[in-house]
């Protein structure tokens, strides 16, 4: 994420256009008495340009933990911690829930439906945020997420639990996009990478202790209490978030910036002004339902793809092919034009996020399975690779936040780190390779993700005028979610077909991850 170096505040929207000269400056003063008194400044010179909300109170921000940003940092950190705990806790409790509700056949759908509905919510979030700011969508997302969890907690059948998970996905989609835009509006560019590093840290502790805590709650009190615990914790997170962002007046900033981006050639949109002005004009003319409509089509394709990947029906191959075709048609409608062709700039950033996110997810899914199935390790020891990856992810994010290496160099180094990690982990497919090699490899992959992932987020926000931040943050997350779902479905179907030779199945999974990361390294050169 190419961001300004720490300590250099970015100008607010009002600073982007030089002040118009006052009347006294338009004509040189006549010699004589007028020379004895300096010309009166014009109106634009009497008052310095008002900085944007992210730059107020800080001419040279140095820390997200300073007095100006401390409350916002704590609030957003607590929200990320809540999301991380929710993911790890619910994943741990779901097997017991499926057993008690006699719903094991719907177990996979309970996860897939959350991903599918989050895609629809991301598409709705973009215009909502661009029109009125991220505050409302963020609070609505938290509320809908909690509603879904409560529905799941009270579910008398597995079908109701799946419905609750679908509602939860809608909330998660709103939260994810809004959180990115809140960071862009609250923090100046010099501090955004550090804030994303803090969010990475918020994921580390829940990933380590979350499964153990939720497992103990499930064993002692039942799985329903795990679902209930998240809305209870959400109350505290909401209080902290609202306290930290109070007074930012984000919606006003959006309305003010919308007019500037159309008239000011020196605005943040200038480097790609013609391309993005045409694109935003086309999006504004399109019916309001068109983008969410394509998102619904893509979400349904994700569900069909997940069902086809199980290969339980004779027509699974046709089902798989139809879902992939729908995704190929629908997804580009949700992204900036030229994304899949790796057009230079924003489209390449969005494409690279999908490539490395999918590659890393493939490793997260298949590496523990390899350690358990092929090497006979217990689940807790097989999951150690994921813990190691989470810790090094935070380490890479911390390094990225220091700004020592230029942003586009970090993207390239991140892709190389993931590629090295995937290659080293793939060696564990060979029986002669010690299992500890997998932990070493995933440490490299986590470090690479930590360097590249937040850098991409910062670059997308930095290159987006405020009136387009919602759309671009939505596209960034939509592309990753849909690409990951599609690739997991296809690789899962191939893996299932190769169960008679599991080593070949694991080789395919790691091979696809390596190929995606290799392409990401090439795309990284086009992000600047």
Short mmCIF file of C-alpha atoms in Angstrom, two decimals:
data_model
loop_
_atom_site.label_atom_id
_atom_site.label_comp_id
_atom_site.label_asym_id
_atom_site.label_seq_id
_atom_site.Cartn_x
_atom_site.Cartn_y
_atom_site.Cartn_z
CA UNK A 1 0.00 0.00 0.00
CA UNK A 2 1.83 2.93 -1.25
CA UNK A 3 1.44 5.47 1.43
CA UNK A 4 3.25 8.64 2.34
CA UNK A 5 6.15 8.22 4.69
CA UNK A 6 5.25 8.41 8.38
CA UNK A 7 5.36 11.91 9.74
CA UNK A 8 4.18 13.66 6.56
CA UNK A 9 0.56 14.70 6.83
CA UNK A 10 -1.50 14.54 3.66
CA UNK A 11 -3.42 17.70 2.71
CA UNK A 12 -7.14 17.76 3.40
CA UNK A 13 -9.58 18.21 0.55
CA UNK A 14 -9.65 21.97 0.97
CA UNK A 15 -5.88 22.15 0.54
CA UNK A 16 -5.80 20.49 -2.84
CA UNK A 17 -6.64 23.65 -4.82
CA UNK A 18 -4.41 26.70 -4.44
CA UNK A 19 -6.29 29.68 -3.05
CA UNK A 20 -7.63 32.05 -5.70
CA UNK A 21 -5.76 35.38 -5.65
CA UNK A 22 -7.60 38.23 -4.10
CA UNK A 23 -8.54 41.33 -6.09
CA UNK A 24 -5.48 43.18 -4.90
CA UNK A 25 -3.24 40.61 -6.57
CA UNK A 26 -4.81 40.68 -10.02
CA UNK A 27 -3.28 44.05 -11.00
CA UNK A 28 0.16 45.30 -9.85
CA UNK A 29 -0.23 48.15 -7.37
CA UNK A 30 0.27 51.64 -8.82
CA UNK A 31 3.37 53.43 -7.52
CA UNK A 32 2.78 56.05 -4.95
CA UNK A 33 0.95 55.85 -1.63
CA UNK A 34 -0.28 52.37 -2.43
CA UNK A 35 3.31 51.18 -2.10
CA UNK A 36 3.54 52.42 1.44
CA UNK A 37 0.93 49.94 2.61
CA UNK A 38 1.07 46.28 1.58
CA UNK A 39 -1.84 45.19 -0.54
CA UNK A 40 -4.72 43.76 1.47
CA UNK A 41 -4.89 40.02 1.08
CA UNK A 42 -7.82 38.56 -0.83
CA UNK A 43 -10.51 36.66 1.08
CA UNK A 44 -8.93 33.31 0.35
CA UNK A 45 -5.73 34.47 2.03
CA UNK A 46 -7.29 35.66 5.28
CA UNK A 47 -8.03 32.16 6.52
CA UNK A 48 -5.79 29.13 5.92
CA UNK A 49 -7.45 26.30 4.03
CA UNK A 50 -9.37 24.08 6.40
CA UNK A 51 -7.79 20.64 6.66
CA UNK A 52 -9.88 17.50 6.30
CA UNK A 53 -10.99 15.60 9.44
CA UNK A 54 -8.13 13.13 9.20
CA UNK A 55 -5.55 15.95 9.30
CA UNK A 56 -7.06 18.19 11.96
CA UNK A 57 -5.22 18.66 15.22
CA UNK A 58 -2.03 17.15 13.85
CA UNK A 59 0.44 18.81 11.52
CA UNK A 60 2.87 15.89 11.65
CA UNK A 61 1.21 12.74 13.02
CA UNK A 62 3.67 10.23 14.38
CA UNK A 63 1.61 7.64 16.22
CA UNK A 64 -1.83 6.06 16.12
CA UNK A 65 -1.56 5.89 19.93
CA UNK A 66 -1.06 9.63 20.34
CA UNK A 67 -3.69 11.78 22.02
CA UNK A 68 -5.37 12.74 18.73
CA UNK A 69 -5.99 9.21 17.47
CA UNK A 70 -5.84 7.04 20.59
CA UNK A 71 -9.60 6.66 21.07
CA UNK A 72 -10.18 5.84 17.40
CA UNK A 73 -7.37 3.30 17.46
CA UNK A 74 -8.73 1.57 20.54
CA UNK A 75 -12.24 1.48 19.07
CA UNK A 76 -11.24 0.03 15.71
CA UNK A 77 -8.80 -2.38 17.37
CA UNK A 78 -11.61 -3.68 19.60
CA UNK A 79 -13.88 -4.17 16.58
CA UNK A 80 -11.20 -6.15 14.72
CA UNK A 81 -10.58 -8.20 17.87
CA UNK A 82 -14.31 -8.95 18.07
CA UNK A 83 -14.44 -10.09 14.44
CA UNK A 84 -11.37 -12.30 14.92
CA UNK A 85 -12.81 -13.86 18.07
CA UNK A 86 -16.13 -14.44 16.32
CA UNK A 87 -14.49 -16.29 13.43
CA UNK A 88 -12.30 -18.54 15.59
CA UNK A 89 -14.97 -19.20 18.24
CA UNK A 90 -17.79 -20.03 15.86
CA UNK A 91 -15.57 -22.23 13.71
CA UNK A 92 -14.75 -24.22 16.85
CA UNK A 93 -18.36 -24.49 18.01
CA UNK A 94 -19.94 -25.33 14.64
CA UNK A 95 -19.16 -29.09 14.63
CA UNK A 96 -20.97 -29.56 17.96
CA UNK A 97 -23.91 -27.45 16.74
CA UNK A 98 -24.24 -29.53 13.57
CA UNK A 99 -24.17 -32.75 15.58
CA UNK A 100 -26.83 -31.65 18.10
CA UNK A 101 -29.13 -30.33 15.36
CA UNK A 102 -28.61 -33.43 13.21
CA UNK A 103 -27.42 -31.17 10.42
CA UNK A 104 -24.06 -32.49 9.27
CA UNK A 105 -25.20 -32.52 5.60
CA UNK A 106 -25.65 -28.73 5.87
CA UNK A 107 -22.35 -28.13 7.69
CA UNK A 108 -20.48 -26.82 4.63
CA UNK A 109 -23.43 -24.66 3.59
CA UNK A 110 -23.36 -22.92 6.98
CA UNK A 111 -19.97 -21.49 6.03
CA UNK A 112 -20.56 -20.97 2.31
CA UNK A 113 -23.78 -19.01 2.80
CA UNK A 114 -21.99 -16.47 5.00
CA UNK A 115 -19.45 -15.82 2.25
CA UNK A 116 -22.21 -15.56 -0.37
CA UNK A 117 -24.39 -13.06 1.49
CA UNK A 118 -21.36 -10.98 2.45
CA UNK A 119 -20.74 -10.43 -1.27
CA UNK A 120 -24.24 -8.98 -1.69
CA UNK A 121 -23.75 -6.71 1.34
CA UNK A 122 -20.40 -5.45 0.01
CA UNK A 123 -22.11 -4.38 -3.21
CA UNK A 124 -24.85 -2.54 -1.30
CA UNK A 125 -22.26 -0.95 1.02
CA UNK A 126 -20.35 0.81 -1.76
CA UNK A 127 -23.01 3.33 -2.89
CA UNK A 128 -24.31 3.76 0.65
CA UNK A 129 -20.86 4.73 1.94
CA UNK A 130 -20.05 6.93 -1.06
CA UNK A 131 -23.29 8.88 -0.56
CA UNK A 132 -23.47 9.25 3.23
CA UNK A 133 -20.16 8.14 4.74
CA UNK A 134 -19.14 4.93 6.55
CA UNK A 135 -20.59 5.55 10.01
CA UNK A 136 -24.13 4.34 9.32
CA UNK A 137 -23.12 1.22 7.34
CA UNK A 138 -20.61 0.27 10.04
CA UNK A 139 -23.17 0.42 12.86
CA UNK A 140 -25.80 -1.30 10.70
CA UNK A 141 -23.32 -4.06 9.86
CA UNK A 142 -22.58 -4.72 13.51
CA UNK A 143 -26.29 -4.80 14.34
CA UNK A 144 -27.16 -7.20 11.49
CA UNK A 145 -24.18 -9.40 12.34
CA UNK A 146 -25.35 -9.68 15.95
CA UNK A 147 -28.92 -10.38 14.84
CA UNK A 148 -27.69 -13.30 12.75
CA UNK A 149 -25.70 -14.68 15.66
CA UNK A 150 -28.73 -14.51 17.97
CA UNK A 151 -30.89 -16.26 15.36
CA UNK A 152 -28.26 -19.00 15.08
CA UNK A 153 -27.98 -19.29 18.87
CA UNK A 154 -31.73 -19.88 19.20
CA UNK A 155 -31.96 -22.18 16.17
CA UNK A 156 -34.16 -25.25 16.75
CA UNK A 157 -32.99 -26.83 13.48
CA UNK A 158 -29.90 -26.70 11.27
CA UNK A 159 -31.91 -24.90 8.58
CA UNK A 160 -32.58 -22.01 10.97
CA UNK A 161 -28.93 -21.93 11.96
CA UNK A 162 -27.96 -21.64 8.28
CA UNK A 163 -30.45 -18.76 7.95
CA UNK A 164 -28.81 -17.05 10.91
CA UNK A 165 -25.40 -17.48 9.28
CA UNK A 166 -26.79 -15.90 6.10
CA UNK A 167 -27.94 -12.86 8.09
CA UNK A 168 -24.54 -12.74 9.76
CA UNK A 169 -22.85 -12.61 6.35
CA UNK A 170 -24.86 -9.53 5.41
CA UNK A 171 -23.58 -7.77 8.51
CA UNK A 172 -20.01 -8.89 7.93
CA UNK A 173 -20.04 -7.52 4.38
CA UNK A 174 -21.19 -4.09 5.54
CA UNK A 175 -18.65 -4.04 8.38
CA UNK A 176 -15.70 -5.00 6.21
CA UNK A 177 -16.11 -2.24 3.62
CA UNK A 178 -17.11 0.43 6.15
CA UNK A 179 -14.13 -0.32 8.40
CA UNK A 180 -11.68 0.39 5.58
CA UNK A 181 -13.32 3.72 4.77
CA UNK A 182 -13.45 4.75 8.44
CA UNK A 183 -9.68 4.26 8.58
CA UNK A 184 -9.29 6.44 5.48
CA UNK A 185 -11.42 9.23 6.95
CA UNK A 186 -10.02 9.19 10.49
CA UNK A 187 -6.30 8.70 9.91
CA UNK A 188 -3.96 10.67 7.62
CA UNK A 189 -2.15 8.69 4.93
CA UNK A 190 1.07 8.57 6.97
CA UNK A 191 -0.64 6.56 9.73
CA UNK A 192 -2.92 4.20 7.81
CA UNK A 193 -0.34 1.45 7.38
CA UNK A 194 0.29 1.53 11.14
CA UNK A 195 -3.44 1.25 11.79
CA UNK A 196 -3.70 -1.77 9.52
CA UNK A 197 -0.77 -3.29 11.41
CA UNK A 198 -2.72 -2.77 14.64
CA UNK A 199 -5.69 -4.58 13.10
CA UNK A 200 -3.39 -7.49 12.22
CA UNK A 201 -2.28 -7.59 15.84
CA UNK A 202 -5.94 -7.73 16.89
CA UNK A 203 -6.24 -11.04 15.01
CA UNK A 204 -3.23 -12.72 16.63
CA UNK A 205 -4.52 -13.31 20.17
CA UNK A 206 -7.98 -14.63 19.15
CA UNK A 207 -6.36 -16.99 16.65
CA UNK A 208 -4.22 -18.43 19.45
CA UNK A 209 -6.61 -18.58 22.41
CA UNK A 210 -9.99 -18.27 20.68
CA UNK A 211 -10.42 -21.96 19.80
CA UNK A 212 -9.44 -23.06 23.32
CA UNK A 213 -11.81 -20.60 25.02
CA UNK A 214 -14.75 -21.36 22.76
CA UNK A 215 -14.05 -25.08 23.04
CA UNK A 216 -14.20 -24.85 26.84
CA UNK A 217 -17.44 -22.84 26.70
CA UNK A 218 -18.93 -25.38 24.30
CA UNK A 219 -17.98 -28.31 26.54
CA UNK A 220 -19.14 -26.70 29.79
CA UNK A 221 -22.19 -24.66 28.77
CA UNK A 222 -23.10 -25.62 25.20
CA UNK A 223 -22.43 -24.24 21.73
CA UNK A 224 -25.29 -21.73 21.88
CA UNK A 225 -23.43 -19.66 24.49
CA UNK A 226 -20.52 -19.21 22.09
CA UNK A 227 -22.87 -17.55 19.58
CA UNK A 228 -24.45 -15.40 22.31
CA UNK A 229 -21.09 -14.23 23.66
CA UNK A 230 -20.23 -12.32 20.49
CA UNK A 231 -23.20 -9.86 20.60
CA UNK A 232 -22.47 -9.24 24.28
CA UNK A 233 -18.87 -8.30 23.45
CA UNK A 234 -20.11 -6.24 20.49
CA UNK A 235 -21.80 -3.79 22.88
CA UNK A 236 -18.42 -2.80 24.29
CA UNK A 237 -16.87 -2.59 20.82
CA UNK A 238 -19.64 -0.28 19.58
CA UNK A 239 -19.20 2.04 22.56
CA UNK A 240 -15.46 2.26 21.90
CA UNK A 241 -15.87 2.80 18.15
CA UNK A 242 -18.46 5.54 18.55
CA UNK A 243 -16.38 7.25 21.23
CA UNK A 244 -13.25 7.10 19.07
CA UNK A 245 -14.85 8.49 15.91
CA UNK A 246 -17.17 11.07 17.49
CA UNK A 247 -16.81 14.52 15.96
CA UNK A 248 -15.27 13.34 12.69
CA UNK A 249 -18.40 14.35 10.71
CA UNK A 250 -17.52 11.93 7.95
CA UNK A 251 -20.66 12.41 5.87
CA UNK A 252 -19.94 16.13 5.49
CA UNK A 253 -16.47 15.34 4.22
CA UNK A 254 -17.88 13.02 1.56
CA UNK A 255 -20.34 15.59 0.23
CA UNK A 256 -17.70 18.29 0.13
CA UNK A 257 -15.14 16.10 -1.59
CA UNK A 258 -17.56 14.95 -4.30
CA UNK A 259 -17.66 18.41 -5.86
CA UNK A 260 -13.91 18.88 -5.61
CA UNK A 261 -13.03 15.65 -7.38
CA UNK A 262 -15.06 16.77 -10.40
CA UNK A 263 -13.50 20.24 -10.72
CA UNK A 264 -10.05 20.18 -9.19
CA UNK A 265 -7.30 18.88 -11.52
CA UNK A 266 -4.85 18.64 -8.62
CA UNK A 267 -7.06 16.34 -6.54
CA UNK A 268 -6.25 12.78 -5.56
CA UNK A 269 -8.04 11.55 -8.69
CA UNK A 270 -5.75 13.45 -11.06
CA UNK A 271 -3.25 10.66 -11.92
CA UNK A 272 -6.08 8.56 -13.40
CA UNK A 273 -8.66 11.33 -13.73
CA UNK A 274 -10.03 10.62 -17.21
CA UNK A 275 -10.37 6.86 -16.68
CA UNK A 276 -11.97 7.17 -13.25
CA UNK A 277 -14.22 10.12 -14.12
CA UNK A 278 -15.64 8.13 -17.01
CA UNK A 279 -16.03 5.06 -14.83
CA UNK A 280 -17.75 6.95 -11.99
CA UNK A 281 -20.02 8.70 -14.51
CA UNK A 282 -21.02 5.32 -15.94
CA UNK A 283 -21.68 3.96 -12.42
CA UNK A 284 -23.85 6.96 -11.52
CA UNK A 285 -25.96 6.54 -14.67
CA UNK A 286 -26.49 2.83 -14.06
CA UNK A 287 -29.68 1.82 -12.23
CA UNK A 288 -29.13 1.58 -8.50
CA UNK A 289 -30.06 -2.11 -8.50
CA UNK A 290 -27.58 -3.17 -11.19
CA UNK A 291 -24.48 -3.64 -9.04
CA UNK A 292 -26.32 -5.48 -6.21
CA UNK A 293 -28.07 -7.55 -8.88
CA UNK A 294 -24.77 -8.79 -10.26
CA UNK A 295 -23.62 -9.42 -6.70
CA UNK A 296 -26.66 -11.63 -6.06
CA UNK A 297 -25.86 -13.60 -9.23
CA UNK A 298 -22.25 -14.03 -8.08
CA UNK A 299 -23.37 -15.06 -4.57
CA UNK A 300 -25.70 -17.74 -5.97
CA UNK A 301 -22.87 -18.98 -8.18
CA UNK A 302 -20.66 -19.32 -5.08
CA UNK A 303 -23.30 -21.49 -3.40
CA UNK A 304 -23.74 -23.66 -6.49
CA UNK A 305 -19.97 -23.97 -6.78
CA UNK A 306 -19.70 -25.15 -3.19
CA UNK A 307 -22.38 -27.76 -3.77
CA UNK A 308 -20.74 -28.96 -6.99
CA UNK A 309 -17.35 -29.28 -5.31
CA UNK A 310 -18.78 -32.02 -3.05
CA UNK A 311 -19.40 -34.19 -6.16
CA UNK A 312 -22.49 -35.75 -4.58
CA UNK A 313 -24.71 -35.43 -7.67
CA UNK A 314 -24.17 -37.03 -11.09
CA UNK A 315 -24.40 -33.59 -12.72
CA UNK A 316 -21.78 -31.98 -10.47
CA UNK A 317 -19.43 -31.21 -13.39
CA UNK A 318 -22.11 -29.28 -15.31
CA UNK A 319 -23.06 -27.50 -12.10
CA UNK A 320 -19.43 -26.54 -11.51
CA UNK A 321 -18.99 -25.27 -15.06
CA UNK A 322 -22.19 -23.21 -14.97
CA UNK A 323 -21.19 -21.58 -11.69
CA UNK A 324 -17.75 -20.65 -13.03
CA UNK A 325 -19.31 -19.13 -16.16
CA UNK A 326 -21.69 -17.00 -14.07
CA UNK A 327 -18.78 -15.78 -11.97
CA UNK A 328 -16.75 -14.91 -15.08
CA UNK A 329 -19.66 -12.83 -16.38
CA UNK A 330 -20.81 -11.26 -13.09
CA UNK A 331 -17.61 -10.44 -11.22
CA UNK A 332 -16.17 -7.93 -13.76
CA UNK A 333 -19.40 -5.93 -13.41
CA UNK A 334 -18.50 -5.38 -9.75
CA UNK A 335 -14.90 -4.27 -10.35
CA UNK A 336 -13.08 -1.36 -11.99
CA UNK A 337 -12.78 -1.89 -15.72
CA UNK A 338 -9.56 -3.67 -16.66
CA UNK A 339 -9.08 -5.46 -13.31
CA UNK A 340 -8.71 -8.95 -14.76
CA UNK A 341 -6.45 -7.59 -17.51
CA UNK A 342 -4.19 -6.08 -14.86
CA UNK A 343 -4.63 -2.51 -16.02
CA UNK A 344 -2.00 -0.32 -14.39
CA UNK A 345 -2.87 1.31 -11.08
CA UNK A 346 -6.02 0.61 -9.08
CA UNK A 347 -7.21 -2.39 -11.17
CA UNK A 348 -3.90 -4.18 -10.64
CA UNK A 349 -4.04 -3.52 -6.89
CA UNK A 350 -7.47 -5.11 -6.72
CA UNK A 351 -6.37 -8.07 -8.84
CA UNK A 352 -3.24 -8.68 -6.76
CA UNK A 353 -5.27 -8.72 -3.53
CA UNK A 354 -7.45 -11.52 -4.93
CA UNK A 355 -4.43 -13.53 -6.07
CA UNK A 356 -2.45 -13.48 -2.83
CA UNK A 357 -5.56 -13.80 -0.64
CA UNK A 358 -6.66 -16.91 -2.51
CA UNK A 359 -3.17 -18.43 -2.50
CA UNK A 360 -2.82 -17.93 1.25
CA UNK A 361 -6.30 -19.34 1.92
CA UNK A 362 -5.44 -22.48 -0.05
CA UNK A 363 -2.49 -23.02 2.26
CA UNK A 364 -4.60 -22.34 5.34
CA UNK A 365 -7.12 -24.96 4.22
CA UNK A 366 -4.89 -27.75 2.94
CA UNK A 367 -1.78 -27.50 5.12
CA UNK A 368 -3.48 -28.61 8.38
CA UNK A 369 -5.28 -31.36 6.46
CA UNK A 370 -1.96 -32.56 5.07
CA UNK A 371 -0.39 -32.64 8.53
CA UNK A 372 -3.30 -34.62 10.00
CA UNK A 373 -4.10 -36.97 7.14
CA UNK A 374 -0.63 -37.71 5.78
CA UNK A 375 1.57 -37.19 8.85
CA UNK A 376 -0.82 -38.28 11.62
CA UNK A 377 -0.41 -35.17 13.79
CA UNK A 378 -3.08 -34.21 16.35
CA UNK A 379 -5.28 -31.29 15.38
CA UNK A 380 -3.73 -28.83 17.83
CA UNK A 381 -0.23 -29.52 16.53
CA UNK A 382 -1.31 -29.43 12.89
CA UNK A 383 -2.90 -26.02 13.55
CA UNK A 384 0.39 -24.67 14.88
CA UNK A 385 1.34 -23.65 11.35
CA UNK A 386 -1.65 -21.31 11.24
CA UNK A 387 -0.65 -19.76 14.56
CA UNK A 388 2.90 -19.23 13.31
CA UNK A 389 1.53 -17.64 10.14
CA UNK A 390 -0.68 -15.30 12.15
CA UNK A 391 2.24 -14.11 14.26
CA UNK A 392 4.51 -13.47 11.27
CA UNK A 393 1.62 -11.75 9.46
CA UNK A 394 1.53 -9.24 12.29
CA UNK A 395 5.32 -8.92 12.13
CA UNK A 396 5.17 -8.17 8.41
CA UNK A 397 2.38 -5.63 8.96
CA UNK A 398 4.42 -3.91 11.66
CA UNK A 399 7.37 -3.68 9.28
CA UNK A 400 5.15 -2.33 6.51
CA UNK A 401 3.78 0.31 8.86
CA UNK A 402 7.26 1.69 9.53
CA UNK A 403 7.54 2.78 5.90
CA UNK A 404 11.20 1.82 5.58
CA UNK A 405 10.67 0.11 2.21
CA UNK A 406 8.73 1.88 -0.58
CA UNK A 407 5.17 0.58 -0.94
CA UNK A 408 5.49 -1.02 -4.36
CA UNK A 409 8.69 -2.75 -3.29
CA UNK A 410 6.80 -4.15 -0.29
CA UNK A 411 4.18 -5.60 -2.62
CA UNK A 412 6.85 -7.42 -4.60
CA UNK A 413 8.66 -8.65 -1.48
CA UNK A 414 5.35 -9.81 -0.04
CA UNK A 415 4.54 -11.86 -3.14
CA UNK A 416 8.02 -13.42 -3.05
CA UNK A 417 7.60 -14.30 0.65
CA UNK A 418 4.28 -16.05 -0.01
CA UNK A 419 5.73 -17.89 -3.00
CA UNK A 420 8.69 -19.09 -0.92
CA UNK A 421 6.38 -20.18 1.88
CA UNK A 422 4.07 -22.14 -0.43
CA UNK A 423 7.04 -23.86 -2.08
CA UNK A 424 8.59 -24.86 1.26
CA UNK A 425 5.24 -26.17 2.57
CA UNK A 426 4.73 -28.19 -0.60
CA UNK A 427 7.92 -30.10 0.22
CA UNK A 428 6.08 -31.64 3.20
CA UNK A 429 4.04 -33.67 0.69
CA UNK A 430 7.22 -35.76 0.35
CA UNK A 431 7.35 -38.29 3.24
CA UNK A 432 11.07 -37.68 3.81
CA UNK A 433 10.57 -33.99 4.66
CA UNK A 434 10.37 -33.20 8.43
CA UNK A 435 7.05 -31.70 9.52
CA UNK A 436 8.70 -28.66 11.11
CA UNK A 437 9.54 -27.49 7.59
CA UNK A 438 5.85 -26.66 7.13
CA UNK A 439 5.90 -24.30 10.10
CA UNK A 440 9.00 -22.59 8.72
CA UNK A 441 7.40 -22.26 5.31
CA UNK A 442 4.17 -20.81 6.63
CA UNK A 443 6.16 -18.31 8.67
CA UNK A 444 7.55 -16.97 5.36
CA UNK A 445 4.05 -16.90 3.85
CA UNK A 446 2.63 -15.03 6.83
CA UNK A 447 5.44 -12.49 6.67
CA UNK A 448 4.75 -11.94 2.97
CA UNK A 449 1.03 -11.44 3.58
CA UNK A 450 1.78 -9.01 6.39
CA UNK A 451 3.90 -6.89 4.07
CA UNK A 452 1.61 -6.97 1.03
CA UNK A 453 -1.94 -7.12 2.41
CA UNK A 454 -2.07 -3.86 4.42
CA UNK A 455 0.06 -2.12 1.79
CA UNK A 456 -2.60 -2.86 -0.80
CA UNK A 457 -5.32 -1.52 1.48
CA UNK A 458 -3.44 1.72 2.10
CA UNK A 459 -2.67 2.21 -1.59
CA UNK A 460 -6.30 1.71 -2.62
CA UNK A 461 -7.50 4.22 -0.02
CA UNK A 462 -4.74 6.67 -0.87
CA UNK A 463 -5.51 6.58 -4.60
CA UNK A 464 -9.29 6.92 -4.07
CA UNK A 465 -10.99 10.32 -3.77
CA UNK A 466 -13.27 10.29 -0.70
CA UNK A 467 -16.39 9.98 -2.86
CA UNK A 468 -15.03 6.73 -4.36
CA UNK A 469 -13.49 5.09 -1.31
CA UNK A 470 -16.57 2.97 -0.64
CA UNK A 471 -16.69 1.65 -4.21
CA UNK A 472 -13.00 0.84 -4.36
CA UNK A 473 -12.85 -0.76 -0.90
CA UNK A 474 -15.89 -2.83 -1.88
CA UNK A 475 -14.24 -3.95 -5.12
CA UNK A 476 -11.05 -4.87 -3.25
CA UNK A 477 -12.91 -7.19 -0.88
CA UNK A 478 -15.45 -8.49 -3.39
CA UNK A 479 -12.79 -9.66 -5.81
CA UNK A 480 -10.85 -11.47 -3.09
CA UNK A 481 -13.95 -13.16 -1.67
CA UNK A 482 -15.30 -14.34 -5.01
CA UNK A 483 -11.93 -15.45 -6.36
CA UNK A 484 -11.21 -17.40 -3.20
CA UNK A 485 -14.63 -19.08 -3.31
CA UNK A 486 -14.26 -20.03 -6.97
CA UNK A 487 -10.74 -21.40 -6.65
CA UNK A 488 -11.54 -23.32 -3.45
CA UNK A 489 -14.52 -24.89 -5.21
CA UNK A 490 -12.56 -25.97 -8.28
CA UNK A 491 -9.52 -27.19 -6.31
CA UNK A 492 -11.83 -28.99 -3.89
CA UNK A 493 -13.49 -30.86 -6.73
CA UNK A 494 -10.11 -31.88 -8.15
CA UNK A 495 -8.86 -32.89 -4.70
CA UNK A 496 -11.93 -35.06 -4.16
CA UNK A 497 -11.36 -36.75 -7.52
CA UNK A 498 -7.77 -37.57 -6.51
CA UNK A 499 -8.54 -39.11 -3.10
CA UNK A 500 -7.16 -42.44 -4.31
CA UNK A 501 -3.82 -40.64 -4.61
CA UNK A 502 -3.91 -37.93 -1.90
CA UNK A 503 -0.32 -36.81 -2.49
CA UNK A 504 -1.34 -35.73 -5.99
CA UNK A 505 -4.32 -33.82 -4.58
CA UNK A 506 -2.13 -31.89 -2.15
CA UNK A 507 0.37 -31.23 -4.93
CA UNK A 508 -2.43 -29.70 -7.03
CA UNK A 509 -3.56 -27.47 -4.14
CA UNK A 510 -0.06 -26.14 -3.44
CA UNK A 511 0.71 -25.90 -7.16
CA UNK A 512 -2.32 -23.66 -7.75
CA UNK A 513 -1.32 -21.52 -4.76
CA UNK A 514 2.20 -21.15 -6.15
CA UNK A 515 0.90 -20.24 -9.61
CA UNK A 516 -1.43 -17.57 -8.21
CA UNK A 517 1.40 -16.07 -6.17
CA UNK A 518 3.74 -16.06 -9.15
CA UNK A 519 1.17 -14.15 -11.19
CA UNK A 520 0.69 -11.78 -8.22
CA UNK A 521 4.40 -10.98 -8.32
CA UNK A 522 4.08 -10.00 -11.98
CA UNK A 523 0.96 -7.93 -11.30
CA UNK A 524 2.79 -6.12 -8.47
CA UNK A 525 4.94 -4.40 -11.07
CA UNK A 526 1.82 -2.76 -12.53
CA UNK A 527 0.39 -1.36 -9.30
CA UNK A 528 2.30 1.92 -9.50
#
